Amino acid sequence: MQISGKLAKVRLLSLSVLLGLATLTAVSPPAAAATDLDVIMQYAPSVYLYSTDIYRPAIAKDFVTRSKLRWSHDQGCADHQLASRGNVDIAKLGNGGYRHQTANSWPGCAHHDQWYTTTAYTRPRGGVVSGEGFFLDLDNTARRGVGRTAPVVYEYQAHQFVAYWFFYAFNDAITTVADHEGDWERVTVRLDANNHATQAAYYIHSGYCTLPWSAVASVDSHPVAYSALGTHATYPTGGGHDLDRTDQGPRWSTWNNLLNVRDQPWYGYGGAWGEVGETSESTGPVGPSAYKAPAPSDWNKPC
Ligand SMILES: [Ca+2]
Ligand SMILES: [Ca+2]
């Protein structure tokens, strides 16, 4: 009887071990695949801002709120205002809800021909209408931005790339002829079929350069970038680069505040982010939109 009792205990024990294993198996999650958001957060850059740069990261939505929306005419014709400061409808900006017509100096700056909406590529320098187009004229006292609390907007194509757009309200160029309001910069990470990083592209003035991921300095998988004093050109290494200067000022942990660019009401606006200067360099740029490629066309441009 005693033996039977022991056997019963052993059997009970075995059963409980088996049940325990079954329970363990049931509660252990399967190896989790990285979600899209995991990938986007994982590769969001760690950006060193320049220590004494007064033009810190800015919030695009606030830039719109503190701007007038105007149409720049050429041939000596006066500009026209579509919305005053504080009254630009950000959704209309992004869905083409504002429109305006070109004008010729003769006769009398009369408007004529084609109408354009805010989703057309209408940056007054370089857009589809030579010399005319929409622009946001920022309150000059709002050029300094807010700093590292500003969001970074990302543009993501699974298995291809994730672009991280950095926005500053003013580009303080090395020569003042290239100063301009509105400054969109970016780092783009190339992804393979498994959504693993293979390369990074750093945008520098009107161009970019690329590095294999193995050569990218990173902190916990976040690529390190250096934002140059005033121009915010984005470099993979510190120190001087031609006329640009970088240092290890405040570190912007961009993964703390990421927004999908396609969810932004202003996305699609094809005019200038900033007032109009004499040249393309001194005019606000076009922002993230169909008119500004988020990723390189050529990934073979070594830094
Ligand atoms: Ca202004
Ligand atoms: Ca810039």
Short mmCIF file of C-alpha atoms and ligand atoms in Angstrom, two decimals:
data_model
loop_
_atom_site.label_atom_id
_atom_site.label_comp_id
_atom_site.label_asym_id
_atom_site.label_seq_id
_atom_site.Cartn_x
_atom_site.Cartn_y
_atom_site.Cartn_z
CA MET A 1 0.00 0.00 0.00
CA GLN A 2 2.83 2.23 0.90
CA ILE A 3 4.47 1.56 -2.49
CA SER A 4 1.21 2.29 -4.25
CA GLY A 5 0.93 5.50 -2.27
CA LYS A 6 4.45 6.54 -3.32
CA LEU A 7 3.66 5.68 -6.93
CA ALA A 8 0.51 7.75 -6.73
CA LYS A 9 2.53 10.66 -5.34
CA VAL A 10 5.11 10.30 -8.11
CA ARG A 11 2.32 10.19 -10.69
CA LEU A 12 0.70 13.25 -9.13
CA LEU A 13 4.06 15.01 -9.10
CA SER A 14 4.69 14.10 -12.74
CA LEU A 15 1.25 15.34 -13.64
CA SER A 16 1.78 18.62 -11.83
CA VAL A 17 5.19 19.04 -13.51
CA LEU A 18 3.56 18.39 -16.88
CA LEU A 19 0.75 20.81 -16.06
CA GLY A 20 3.31 23.33 -14.93
CA LEU A 21 5.17 22.96 -18.20
CA ALA A 22 1.91 23.27 -20.10
CA THR A 23 1.12 26.43 -18.16
CA LEU A 24 4.58 27.80 -18.81
CA THR A 25 4.23 27.01 -22.49
CA ALA A 26 0.86 28.69 -22.60
CA VAL A 27 2.03 31.96 -20.99
CA SER A 28 5.38 32.29 -22.77
CA PRO A 29 4.82 34.64 -25.70
CA PRO A 30 6.21 33.64 -29.05
CA ALA A 31 9.40 35.44 -30.03
CA ALA A 32 7.97 38.89 -30.80
CA ALA A 33 8.53 40.25 -34.30
CA ALA A 34 9.51 43.91 -34.32
CA THR A 35 6.52 46.06 -35.10
CA ASP A 36 6.78 48.92 -37.55
CA LEU A 37 6.84 51.34 -34.64
CA ASP A 38 9.68 49.35 -32.99
CA VAL A 39 11.71 49.72 -36.16
CA ILE A 40 10.96 53.42 -36.45
CA MET A 41 11.89 54.08 -32.82
CA GLN A 42 14.96 51.85 -32.93
CA TYR A 43 16.65 53.80 -35.70
CA ALA A 44 15.56 57.32 -34.72
CA PRO A 45 18.77 59.40 -34.60
CA SER A 46 20.55 60.77 -31.58
CA VAL A 47 21.32 64.31 -32.77
CA TYR A 48 23.95 66.58 -31.26
CA LEU A 49 22.77 70.18 -31.59
CA TYR A 50 25.45 72.84 -31.69
CA SER A 51 26.12 74.14 -28.19
CA THR A 52 25.58 77.84 -28.95
CA ASP A 53 23.13 77.63 -31.85
CA ILE A 54 20.20 79.94 -31.04
CA TYR A 55 18.07 78.42 -33.81
CA ARG A 56 16.78 75.30 -32.08
CA PRO A 57 14.35 72.64 -33.36
CA ALA A 58 10.87 73.99 -34.03
CA ILE A 59 7.33 72.63 -34.25
CA ALA A 60 5.97 72.71 -37.81
CA LYS A 61 2.39 73.19 -36.63
CA ASP A 62 3.43 76.23 -34.58
CA PHE A 63 5.33 77.62 -37.56
CA VAL A 64 2.05 77.59 -39.52
CA THR A 65 0.13 79.14 -36.63
CA ARG A 66 2.62 82.00 -36.44
CA SER A 67 2.75 82.63 -40.19
CA LYS A 68 0.72 84.49 -42.77
CA LEU A 69 -0.10 82.61 -45.96
CA ARG A 70 0.68 84.73 -48.99
CA TRP A 71 1.10 84.44 -52.73
CA SER A 72 4.25 85.97 -54.18
CA HIS A 73 3.77 87.61 -57.56
CA ASP A 74 6.66 88.59 -59.81
CA GLN A 75 7.08 91.34 -62.43
CA GLY A 76 6.71 94.01 -59.76
CA CYS A 77 3.14 93.00 -58.91
CA ALA A 78 2.23 93.18 -55.22
CA ASP A 79 1.89 89.96 -53.23
CA HIS A 80 -1.52 88.85 -52.03
CA GLN A 81 -2.55 87.52 -48.66
CA LEU A 82 -4.67 84.39 -48.31
CA ALA A 83 -4.74 84.23 -44.52
CA SER A 84 -3.41 86.47 -41.76
CA ARG A 85 -1.16 85.34 -38.90
CA GLY A 86 -3.08 83.03 -36.59
CA ASN A 87 -5.72 82.36 -39.24
CA VAL A 88 -4.03 79.91 -41.60
CA ASP A 89 -6.23 76.80 -41.68
CA ILE A 90 -3.62 74.03 -41.43
CA ALA A 91 -5.91 71.39 -42.93
CA LYS A 92 -6.72 73.60 -45.92
CA LEU A 93 -3.00 74.16 -46.38
CA GLY A 94 -2.41 70.41 -46.69
CA ASN A 95 -5.47 69.50 -48.74
CA GLY A 96 -5.29 72.23 -51.36
CA GLY A 97 -8.08 74.32 -49.81
CA TYR A 98 -6.40 77.62 -50.66
CA ARG A 99 -5.98 78.73 -54.25
CA HIS A 100 -4.64 81.69 -56.16
CA GLN A 101 -4.07 82.84 -59.71
CA THR A 102 -0.97 84.14 -61.45
CA ALA A 103 -0.72 87.76 -62.59
CA ASN A 104 1.15 89.67 -65.30
CA SER A 105 2.45 93.20 -64.97
CA TRP A 106 0.52 94.11 -68.08
CA PRO A 107 -2.25 95.03 -68.02
CA GLY A 108 -2.17 96.36 -64.46
CA CYS A 109 -1.09 93.16 -62.74
CA ALA A 110 -4.38 91.54 -63.73
CA HIS A 111 -4.82 87.95 -62.62
CA HIS A 112 -5.17 85.53 -65.48
CA ASP A 113 -5.00 81.96 -66.66
CA GLN A 114 -4.18 79.20 -64.30
CA TRP A 115 -5.36 78.75 -60.72
CA TYR A 116 -3.08 76.90 -58.30
CA THR A 117 -3.92 75.26 -54.99
CA THR A 118 -1.65 74.83 -51.96
CA THR A 119 -0.94 71.20 -52.84
CA ALA A 120 0.61 72.15 -56.20
CA TYR A 121 4.38 72.58 -56.26
CA THR A 122 4.18 76.34 -55.92
CA ARG A 123 7.33 77.30 -54.04
CA PRO A 124 8.00 80.77 -55.52
CA ARG A 125 11.60 79.89 -56.36
CA GLY A 126 11.86 76.59 -58.19
CA GLY A 127 8.20 75.60 -58.26
CA VAL A 128 6.02 75.10 -61.32
CA VAL A 129 5.23 78.80 -61.69
CA SER A 130 8.48 80.58 -62.24
CA GLY A 131 8.77 83.45 -59.76
CA GLU A 132 5.30 83.08 -58.20
CA GLY A 133 3.69 80.92 -55.58
CA PHE A 134 2.53 80.35 -52.00
CA PHE A 135 4.69 81.07 -49.00
CA LEU A 136 4.35 81.10 -45.22
CA ASP A 137 5.75 84.31 -43.75
CA LEU A 138 6.76 83.51 -40.17
CA ASP A 139 6.65 86.09 -37.40
CA ASN A 140 10.34 87.01 -37.19
CA THR A 141 10.24 86.76 -33.41
CA ALA A 142 9.39 83.04 -33.67
CA ARG A 143 12.55 82.00 -35.48
CA ARG A 144 14.33 80.41 -32.52
CA GLY A 145 12.10 77.37 -32.17
CA VAL A 146 11.44 75.44 -28.96
CA GLY A 147 14.38 73.03 -28.61
CA ARG A 148 14.48 69.33 -27.96
CA THR A 149 10.80 68.98 -27.14
CA ALA A 150 9.99 69.50 -30.83
CA PRO A 151 8.66 66.40 -32.57
CA VAL A 152 10.47 64.69 -35.41
CA VAL A 153 8.24 63.58 -38.26
CA TYR A 154 9.07 60.30 -39.90
CA GLU A 155 8.26 58.85 -43.29
CA TYR A 156 8.33 55.06 -43.36
CA GLN A 157 8.30 52.49 -46.16
CA ALA A 158 8.57 49.00 -44.69
CA HIS A 159 11.58 47.06 -46.01
CA GLN A 160 12.84 50.18 -47.79
CA PHE A 161 13.61 53.15 -45.57
CA VAL A 162 12.59 55.37 -42.70
CA ALA A 163 13.28 59.08 -43.07
CA TYR A 164 13.50 61.33 -40.01
CA TRP A 165 12.70 64.96 -40.73
CA PHE A 166 14.16 67.63 -38.47
CA PHE A 167 12.58 71.05 -38.54
CA TYR A 168 14.06 74.38 -37.52
CA ALA A 169 12.34 77.73 -38.03
CA PHE A 170 15.42 79.51 -39.36
CA ASN A 171 18.58 78.69 -41.33
CA ASP A 172 21.37 81.03 -40.29
CA ALA A 173 23.74 80.51 -43.18
CA ILE A 174 27.46 81.11 -43.27
CA THR A 175 26.83 84.00 -45.67
CA THR A 176 23.69 85.97 -44.96
CA VAL A 177 22.58 85.79 -48.59
CA ALA A 178 21.55 82.19 -47.89
CA ASP A 179 19.69 82.86 -44.63
CA HIS A 180 16.11 81.71 -44.80
CA GLU A 181 13.07 80.98 -42.70
CA GLY A 182 12.01 77.33 -42.45
CA ASP A 183 14.72 74.68 -42.45
CA TRP A 184 13.90 71.04 -43.18
CA GLU A 185 16.75 68.56 -42.69
CA ARG A 186 16.86 64.78 -42.41
CA VAL A 187 18.60 61.49 -41.86
CA THR A 188 17.26 58.45 -43.72
CA VAL A 189 17.94 54.85 -42.72
CA ARG A 190 17.80 52.19 -45.41
CA LEU A 191 16.08 48.93 -44.47
CA ASP A 192 16.44 45.41 -45.84
CA ALA A 193 13.73 42.76 -46.31
CA ASN A 194 13.82 42.07 -42.56
CA ASN A 195 13.54 45.76 -41.67
CA HIS A 196 17.15 45.81 -40.46
CA ALA A 197 19.24 48.89 -41.14
CA THR A 198 21.80 48.54 -43.92
CA GLN A 199 22.80 52.17 -44.57
CA ALA A 200 22.22 55.72 -43.39
CA ALA A 201 22.01 58.89 -45.48
CA TYR A 202 22.91 62.28 -44.04
CA TYR A 203 21.51 65.37 -45.75
CA ILE A 204 23.94 68.24 -46.09
CA HIS A 205 22.76 71.48 -47.73
CA SER A 206 21.34 70.51 -51.13
CA GLY A 207 22.98 67.05 -51.21
CA TYR A 208 23.52 63.97 -49.07
CA CYS A 209 26.06 61.26 -48.38
CA THR A 210 25.67 57.64 -47.35
CA LEU A 211 27.41 55.20 -45.03
CA PRO A 212 27.10 51.45 -44.61
CA TRP A 213 25.46 50.67 -41.28
CA SER A 214 28.69 49.08 -40.06
CA ALA A 215 30.37 52.50 -40.34
CA VAL A 216 27.57 54.44 -38.63
CA ALA A 217 28.30 55.51 -35.05
CA SER A 218 25.28 54.53 -32.99
CA VAL A 219 24.07 54.47 -29.40
CA ASP A 220 21.70 51.57 -28.65
CA SER A 221 20.98 51.27 -32.38
CA HIS A 222 20.25 55.02 -32.72
CA PRO A 223 22.52 56.54 -35.38
CA VAL A 224 24.46 59.54 -34.14
CA ALA A 225 24.16 62.78 -36.12
CA TYR A 226 25.62 66.25 -35.71
CA SER A 227 23.52 69.32 -36.54
CA ALA A 228 25.77 72.13 -37.80
CA LEU A 229 25.71 75.59 -36.25
CA GLY A 230 23.03 77.72 -37.92
CA THR A 231 22.68 75.70 -41.12
CA HIS A 232 21.62 72.45 -39.43
CA ALA A 233 23.31 70.42 -42.16
CA THR A 234 23.43 66.94 -40.65
CA TYR A 235 26.78 65.13 -40.44
CA PRO A 236 27.74 61.63 -39.30
CA THR A 237 30.85 62.88 -37.49
CA GLY A 238 31.73 65.84 -35.32
CA GLY A 239 34.17 68.70 -35.84
CA GLY A 240 34.48 71.02 -38.83
CA HIS A 241 33.12 70.19 -42.28
CA ASP A 242 34.05 72.73 -44.94
CA LEU A 243 32.52 75.93 -43.54
CA ASP A 244 30.14 74.12 -41.19
CA ARG A 245 30.91 73.59 -37.52
CA THR A 246 29.52 70.88 -35.25
CA ASP A 247 30.08 69.99 -31.63
CA GLN A 248 28.57 67.84 -28.91
CA GLY A 249 26.00 70.30 -27.61
CA PRO A 250 22.61 69.20 -26.26
CA ARG A 251 21.66 65.75 -27.45
CA TRP A 252 18.26 65.47 -29.13
CA SER A 253 16.80 62.00 -28.49
CA THR A 254 14.44 62.04 -31.41
CA TRP A 255 12.71 58.75 -30.55
CA ASN A 256 10.96 60.46 -27.62
CA ASN A 257 8.61 62.41 -29.86
CA LEU A 258 7.98 60.89 -33.27
CA LEU A 259 5.01 61.66 -35.50
CA ASN A 260 3.99 60.09 -38.79
CA VAL A 261 4.42 62.76 -41.45
CA ARG A 262 1.41 61.46 -43.37
CA ASP A 263 -0.80 62.22 -40.37
CA GLN A 264 0.21 65.87 -40.26
CA PRO A 265 -2.56 68.15 -41.54
CA TRP A 266 -0.02 70.31 -43.37
CA TYR A 267 1.46 67.33 -45.24
CA GLY A 268 1.02 67.91 -48.95
CA TYR A 269 1.58 71.67 -48.87
CA GLY A 270 3.75 72.45 -51.89
CA GLY A 271 4.58 76.12 -51.25
CA ALA A 272 7.50 77.64 -49.34
CA TRP A 273 8.03 77.27 -45.61
CA GLY A 274 9.29 80.80 -45.05
CA GLU A 275 9.35 84.22 -46.63
CA VAL A 276 10.57 84.83 -50.16
CA GLY A 277 14.10 86.08 -50.80
CA GLU A 278 15.88 87.23 -53.91
CA THR A 279 17.15 83.74 -54.69
CA SER A 280 16.21 80.13 -54.08
CA GLU A 281 18.78 79.96 -51.27
CA SER A 282 17.21 82.83 -49.38
CA THR A 283 13.62 81.57 -49.79
CA GLY A 284 11.82 79.13 -47.50
CA PRO A 285 12.12 75.54 -48.75
CA VAL A 286 9.39 73.11 -49.70
CA GLY A 287 8.68 70.70 -46.84
CA PRO A 288 7.96 66.97 -46.66
CA SER A 289 5.60 66.37 -49.56
CA ALA A 290 5.47 64.70 -52.92
CA TYR A 291 8.00 67.33 -54.01
CA LYS A 292 10.80 66.39 -51.65
CA ALA A 293 12.08 62.81 -51.84
CA PRO A 294 12.49 61.31 -48.34
CA ALA A 295 15.18 58.84 -49.41
CA PRO A 296 18.21 58.98 -51.71
CA SER A 297 17.84 57.97 -55.32
CA ASP A 298 21.47 56.80 -55.17
CA TRP A 299 22.67 55.03 -52.01
CA ASN A 300 26.24 54.89 -53.29
CA LYS A 301 27.52 58.34 -52.27
CA PRO A 302 30.06 57.66 -49.54
CA CYS A 303 30.46 60.28 -46.81
CA CA B 1 9.03 86.55 -41.65
CA CA B 2 19.62 74.12 -43.47
#
